[in-house]
Amino acid sequence: MPEGKALVLFWTKNGNTEKVARRIHDTLKKAGMDVSISRIQKKKIEVEYLDYNLIFLGAPVYENLSPKLVLTFLHKNRRREGVELIPSAPEIPGVAAAPFCTYGGGHTGYNEAEPMLKHIGQYFEHEGIRVVEYIAVPGFFPEADESYNTDGRFGDIRQRPDEHDLIEVEGSVRGILRRLHRVLPLGNLNL
Ligand SMILES: Cc1cc2nc3c(=O)[nH]c(=O)nc-3n(C[C@H](O)[C@H](O)[C@H](O)COP(=O)(O)O)c2cc1C
């Protein structure tokens, strides 16, 4: 079983999700974890989740779900060698996951992010990987009509994610570590 290892896996088009991914990475590193960060690629690359103790997987919300490239990754990665989908999905010890996203929320706010986060979560839970947190961060929607970015449920999101959002992300990540360090082999952490 790995010890003290974390993975931040993300995809981004315009950079919002990368900002969040990098802050998650930096927070884990500062806390003392051995952390890798990588962008989900179009070409087939398998990721063995069980090589890590904590996995953060994030993307922008597209039509309330993940972008196609990420959906394809999730689907194909579940078919990697060694994965067994067992009835009742018995939990695997030593590993946990946290899906994250950025999203505009211009129409219905947080409800636009939740299906996507839960959908990603199901890929982990089906494999027996416990999902411990869902992190949703508002992010500017450059392709959309200006009003989506000024008149939606979050008001003016043209500068988001901003430093305040990223400090909240940092808090969530540190909260996960403080909560789980007794039940996961996260190594010697500075909390
Ligand atoms: C094709 C497309 C579809 C989108 N659909 C939604 C959506 O359904 N709900 C939402 O809240 N935001 C939606 N957004 C906004 C993005 O989720 C948001 O701008 C995100 O922060 C972009 O992340 P990125 O900069 O990492 O690419 C959409 C953006 C694009 C380009």
Short mmCIF file of C-alpha atoms in Angstrom, two decimals, residues 28-143:
data_model
loop_
_atom_site.label_atom_id
_atom_site.label_comp_id
_atom_site.label_asym_id
_atom_site.label_seq_id
_atom_site.Cartn_x
_atom_site.Cartn_y
_atom_site.Cartn_z
CA LEU A 28 -0.86 19.00 -0.28
CA LYS A 29 2.83 19.58 -0.85
CA LYS A 30 3.07 22.17 1.92
CA ALA A 31 1.39 19.68 4.25
CA GLY A 32 4.16 17.19 3.47
CA MET A 33 2.57 14.84 0.96
CA ASP A 34 4.39 13.38 -2.03
CA VAL A 35 2.13 14.82 -4.73
CA SER A 36 1.98 14.51 -8.52
CA ILE A 37 -0.11 16.70 -10.79
CA SER A 38 -1.11 15.88 -14.32
CA ARG A 39 -3.44 17.02 -17.05
CA ILE A 40 -5.86 14.45 -18.46
CA GLN A 41 -4.77 13.78 -22.04
CA LYS A 42 -6.71 12.82 -25.11
CA LYS A 43 -4.37 9.99 -25.90
CA LYS A 44 -4.90 6.84 -23.93
CA ILE A 45 -3.09 7.00 -20.61
CA GLU A 46 -4.13 4.76 -17.77
CA VAL A 47 -3.95 5.98 -14.22
CA GLU A 48 -3.75 3.45 -11.40
CA TYR A 49 -5.66 5.17 -8.61
CA LEU A 50 -4.47 2.60 -6.08
CA ASP A 51 -0.90 3.89 -6.39
CA TYR A 52 -2.09 6.88 -4.32
CA ASN A 53 -3.72 7.54 -0.96
CA LEU A 54 -5.57 10.66 -2.05
CA ILE A 55 -6.80 11.50 -5.54
CA PHE A 56 -8.25 14.85 -6.60
CA LEU A 57 -9.86 14.75 -10.04
CA GLY A 58 -11.29 17.93 -11.54
CA ALA A 59 -12.57 19.62 -14.69
CA PRO A 60 -14.86 22.43 -15.81
CA VAL A 61 -18.59 21.75 -15.86
CA TYR A 62 -19.92 21.41 -19.42
CA GLU A 63 -23.68 21.07 -19.68
CA ASN A 64 -23.82 19.90 -16.08
CA LEU A 65 -21.37 17.09 -16.66
CA SER A 66 -17.65 16.75 -17.41
CA PRO A 67 -16.26 17.67 -20.85
CA LYS A 68 -16.25 14.82 -23.36
CA LEU A 69 -12.52 14.21 -23.08
CA VAL A 70 -12.86 13.71 -19.33
CA LEU A 71 -15.90 11.47 -19.71
CA THR A 72 -13.91 9.33 -22.12
CA PHE A 73 -10.99 9.16 -19.70
CA LEU A 74 -13.25 8.11 -16.79
CA HIS A 75 -14.93 5.46 -18.91
CA LYS A 76 -11.72 3.99 -20.32
CA ASN A 77 -9.74 4.17 -17.12
CA ARG A 78 -12.35 2.06 -15.37
CA ARG A 79 -11.52 -0.65 -17.89
CA ARG A 80 -7.83 -0.77 -16.98
CA GLU A 81 -6.32 -4.08 -15.98
CA GLY A 82 -7.04 -5.25 -12.46
CA VAL A 83 -10.22 -3.24 -11.87
CA GLU A 84 -13.00 -5.38 -10.50
CA LEU A 85 -16.45 -3.95 -10.01
CA ILE A 86 -17.79 -6.00 -7.12
CA PRO A 87 -21.42 -5.92 -5.96
CA SER A 88 -21.78 -3.60 -2.93
CA ALA A 89 -18.48 -1.96 -3.95
CA PRO A 90 -16.58 -2.94 -0.77
CA GLU A 91 -14.27 -0.08 0.22
CA ILE A 92 -10.56 -0.40 -0.39
CA PRO A 93 -8.51 0.68 2.62
CA GLY A 94 -5.85 3.39 2.38
CA VAL A 95 -7.30 5.42 -0.48
CA ALA A 96 -9.85 8.21 -0.90
CA ALA A 97 -10.89 10.63 -3.63
CA ALA A 98 -12.27 14.14 -3.99
CA PRO A 99 -13.82 15.34 -7.28
CA PHE A 100 -13.54 19.09 -7.97
CA CYS A 101 -14.77 21.48 -10.64
CA THR A 102 -15.01 25.07 -11.78
CA TYR A 103 -18.29 26.30 -13.22
CA GLY A 104 -20.16 29.43 -14.15
CA GLY A 105 -23.41 28.66 -12.35
CA GLY A 106 -25.01 31.39 -14.47
CA HIS A 107 -28.46 29.84 -14.45
CA THR A 108 -29.00 27.70 -11.39
CA GLY A 109 -25.88 28.21 -9.28
CA TYR A 110 -24.46 25.20 -7.42
CA ASN A 111 -27.07 22.88 -8.97
CA GLU A 112 -25.09 23.13 -12.22
CA ALA A 113 -22.02 21.61 -10.59
CA GLU A 114 -23.51 18.90 -8.43
CA PRO A 115 -24.42 16.35 -11.16
CA MET A 116 -20.91 16.52 -12.58
CA LEU A 117 -19.22 16.11 -9.20
CA LYS A 118 -21.47 13.21 -8.23
CA HIS A 119 -20.95 11.61 -11.63
CA ILE A 120 -17.17 11.65 -11.21
CA GLY A 121 -17.65 10.41 -7.65
CA GLN A 122 -19.47 7.34 -8.92
CA TYR A 123 -16.42 6.26 -10.90
CA PHE A 124 -14.43 6.16 -7.68
CA GLU A 125 -17.13 4.66 -5.48
CA HIS A 126 -17.85 1.87 -7.97
CA GLU A 127 -14.21 0.84 -7.65
CA GLY A 128 -14.45 0.91 -3.84
CA ILE A 129 -12.63 4.22 -3.45
CA ARG A 130 -14.29 6.34 -0.82
CA VAL A 131 -15.27 9.86 -1.88
CA VAL A 132 -14.56 12.24 0.97
CA GLU A 133 -15.34 15.70 -0.43
CA TYR A 134 -16.73 17.52 -3.47
CA ILE A 135 -15.16 20.88 -4.27
CA ALA A 136 -17.00 23.34 -6.55
CA VAL A 137 -15.46 26.70 -7.41
CA PRO A 138 -17.11 29.46 -9.48
CA GLY A 139 -15.19 30.30 -12.65
CA PHE A 140 -15.52 32.87 -15.44
CA PHE A 141 -17.26 31.57 -18.59
CA PRO A 142 -15.45 33.42 -21.41
CA GLU A 143 -17.40 31.90 -24.30
#
